[in-house]
Amino acid sequence: MEFRKFFLKANNELEGGSILPRARRITCKKCQKQVLVSKIRKNYFVCPECGNYFSVRCRRRALMLCDRRSFRELYGELESRNILDFPEYDNKLAAAMEKSREKEGVICGEGTIGGIRTCIFAMDANFMMGSMGAIVGEKITRLFEYACDHSLPVVGVTVSGGARMQEGMISLMQMSKVSAAVKRHSDKGNLYVVLLTNPTTGGVDASFAMLGDITLAEPGARVGFAGPRVIEKTLNQSLPKGFQRAERVMECGFIDQVVPRDKQKEVLERILKIHSICR
Amino acid sequence: MIGMNMEDYEIVLSARADGRLTAKDYINGLTTDFMELHGDRLYGDDRAVIGGIGLIQDIPVTVIGIEKGKNTQERIEHNFGSAGPEGYRKALRLMKQAEKFKRPVLCLVDTAGAFCGIEAEEHGQGRAIADNLYEMSTLKVPILSIVNGEGGSGGALALSHADRIWMLEDAYFSVVSPENCANILWKDTGKAADAARALSLTAQKLFKAGLIDKVVKSGDMKGLASDVYKELHSLMQKSTENLIDDRYRRFRKVGY
């Protein structure tokens, strides 16, 4: 049982590699080399051999960006229900909870980054592909309202396949709900920095992911509205190299900077510092 | 009412059927002195979205509609009612203009979805939709959106951040098309009817869930014209602050 738990944990943290138990190594899917798990951890979950970005669980993401021991979770008690009695949704929720070890696809909280009090949300790809349902929308909305009331900046890390089908129109309308909360927060002169990670698509791309005052992205992250396969099918042609990748999306004018993972905390600290002086 | 006895998927099919009234018909039926205004002032003029100014009785209005076209030539001209970022930006430009001149906005929504394409992506489809949701949330004039056919996901939502959302009884509004949903869940587009039922996408169901504000009888343009007039008139009585606060609450309560 203990072993099983360990594998499960390592597997979750290192998606994009298959686990080799005893050696505590994984095979990087990109370079096919075996890499020590401990080395990957120290390297911000980037493959030390080839630079491949492993996906990062939401809780770890928040801890990576916040100052040591400063993160305090908010709204962690909220849990999704099968509102529409949608087929197979209950099972999918249970499986997502086990896989991600989270109650929902986003974690929200408050902490300090470079000593500056900040609200943080981070989404989780292990929870139904970071899809946005009512609770994901509710938690992020509450965070923006809290940040608005306390004049705090918001730092958000997005990863999502879009709105969650199983909640129908309720999940689609979360796009409206969160966008309105972002607007209120912004109208009071508060800062919102968003960090786009792989992939940020669909309804999340078409709402709060694209509404930051400053928009950062991880190298190589897919950022776009429609899924690449859908576009290929619609147009009946293959897509150009680099299409919907962060670097290309920056060329197109929608991202301020592509920031490697080991520099992200430092860049956020700088942004927050400059805005804390302006206030 | 049609919606009551019709299978959900039949409603989806009827929302897409040939011969349905399109945005232009509603503009002709609901307004007088309509004049079309073109272009987003940034890059282009997306013909999937038509917008302009006119009168509803004595109320000057801005009307924005997604137009599908009625025959092959028209459909090609209007890109089958699938708008790109230029279309959503044209809509936003006209809404800002409406705000300046203090006239309400009427949106007519009928799209299978926002356009999927390389150019649409690289010109910022996601950003354009997000911007509309963001800006419409605090627009200082009333917004009434009527889904008169297909309410296809984010592309339809981008014109539906309104004080009131109405739907024709034989229209649908959904997070995903039933075919795509069936394909993703069961790898079988043949199960679209099951998906349609599960998605709860009909006007009746959405009204019952409190997500839309009115189910509109189809084929009664006169009745609709009078209801639209009354609704705009009553929304215009609200103070700007109340209008925006109520709009915020309207979406704030969804899902929790």
Coordinates of C-alpha atoms in Angstrom, one line a residue, chain A residues 78 84 86-88 92 134-135 138 141-142 145 163 165-166 168-177 179-184 186-187 205-207 210-212 224-226 230-231 234-235 237 239-240 243-244 248 252 254, chain B residues 89 114-118 121-127 129-131 133-135 137-138 153-155 157 161 165 173-176 180-181 183-186 195 198-200 206 211-212 244-245 248 250-256:
Chain A
L78 CA -15.9 23.7 -2.0
L84 CA -27.4 18.0 -14.2
F86 CA -25.0 14.0 -16.2
P87 CA -24.1 10.4 -17.2
E88 CA -20.8 9.1 -15.7
K92 CA -15.2 11.1 -13.3
A134 CA -19.3 25.9 -11.4
I135 CA -16.9 25.4 -8.4
E138 CA -17.0 30.2 -8.0
T141 CA -14.7 34.7 -8.6
R142 CA -14.6 34.7 -4.8
E145 CA -13.9 39.6 -4.9
A163 CA -15.4 24.7 -19.9
M165 CA -19.1 19.8 -20.6
Q166 CA -20.7 17.8 -17.8
G168 CA -23.7 22.3 -19.5
M169 CA -24.6 26.0 -19.6
I170 CA -23.7 26.5 -15.9
S171 CA -20.1 25.9 -16.7
L172 CA -20.2 28.1 -19.9
M173 CA -21.6 31.0 -17.9
Q174 CA -18.7 30.8 -15.4
M175 CA -16.8 32.6 -18.2
S176 CA -19.1 35.5 -17.8
K177 CA -19.1 35.3 -14.0
S179 CA -14.8 38.0 -16.3
A180 CA -17.2 40.3 -14.5
A181 CA -15.3 39.8 -11.2
V182 CA -12.0 40.5 -13.0
K183 CA -13.5 43.7 -14.3
R184 CA -14.6 44.9 -10.9
S186 CA -9.5 45.9 -12.3
D187 CA -11.8 49.0 -12.1
D205 CA -8.6 31.1 -22.8
A206 CA -11.7 33.1 -23.9
S207 CA -12.2 34.6 -20.5
M210 CA -6.8 36.7 -21.6
L211 CA -7.7 39.4 -19.1
G212 CA -4.5 40.0 -17.2
G224 CA -5.5 29.2 -28.0
F225 CA -9.3 29.1 -28.2
A226 CA -10.0 26.1 -30.5
V230 CA -10.6 20.7 -34.5
I231 CA -8.9 23.4 -36.6
T234 CA -12.3 22.2 -40.2
L235 CA -9.6 23.5 -42.6
Q237 CA -4.8 21.2 -43.7
L239 CA -1.1 23.5 -38.9
P240 CA 2.1 25.6 -39.2
F243 CA 1.1 27.4 -34.0
Q244 CA -0.6 28.2 -30.7
R248 CA 4.1 32.4 -31.5
C252 CA 1.0 37.7 -32.5
F254 CA -1.1 38.4 -26.9
Chain B
R89 CA -14.5 43.5 -31.9
A114 CA -16.9 31.1 -33.1
F115 CA -14.8 30.5 -36.2
C116 CA -12.1 27.9 -36.0
G117 CA -9.1 28.8 -38.1
I118 CA -5.5 29.8 -38.1
E121 CA -6.5 32.1 -33.5
E122 CA -3.6 34.4 -34.4
H123 CA -5.8 37.5 -34.4
G124 CA -6.9 36.6 -30.9
Q125 CA -10.2 34.8 -30.9
G126 CA -9.9 34.0 -27.2
R127 CA -9.0 37.6 -26.3
I129 CA -14.4 36.9 -26.7
A130 CA -12.9 37.6 -23.3
D131 CA -12.9 41.3 -24.0
L133 CA -17.5 39.5 -21.6
Y134 CA -15.3 41.9 -19.6
E135 CA -16.5 45.1 -21.2
S137 CA -20.2 43.4 -17.7
T138 CA -20.0 47.2 -17.0
S153 CA -20.7 27.9 -26.8
G154 CA -18.2 30.8 -26.3
G155 CA -19.0 32.3 -29.7
L157 CA -21.8 33.8 -25.1
H161 CA -23.4 39.0 -21.3
I165 CA -31.2 36.7 -22.1
F173 CA -27.7 27.3 -26.0
S174 CA -24.9 24.9 -25.1
V175 CA -21.4 24.7 -23.8
V176 CA -20.6 22.2 -26.6
N180 CA -19.0 16.9 -30.3
C181 CA -20.0 16.0 -26.8
N183 CA -17.8 12.1 -29.7
I184 CA -15.7 13.2 -26.8
L185 CA -17.6 11.1 -24.2
W186 CA -18.7 8.0 -26.1
A195 CA -25.9 14.2 -25.3
A198 CA -27.9 15.4 -20.9
L199 CA -26.6 18.9 -21.7
S200 CA -29.9 20.5 -20.7
L206 CA -32.5 26.8 -19.2
L211 CA -30.2 30.7 -16.6
I212 CA -32.3 32.6 -19.1
I244 CA -24.6 47.3 -13.7
D245 CA -25.0 45.8 -10.1
Y248 CA -23.3 41.5 -12.0
R250 CA -27.4 38.0 -12.6
F251 CA -24.2 36.1 -13.6
R252 CA -22.7 36.0 -10.1
K253 CA -25.4 33.6 -8.8
V254 CA -24.9 31.1 -11.7
G255 CA -23.8 27.7 -10.4
Y256 CA -23.6 28.3 -6.7

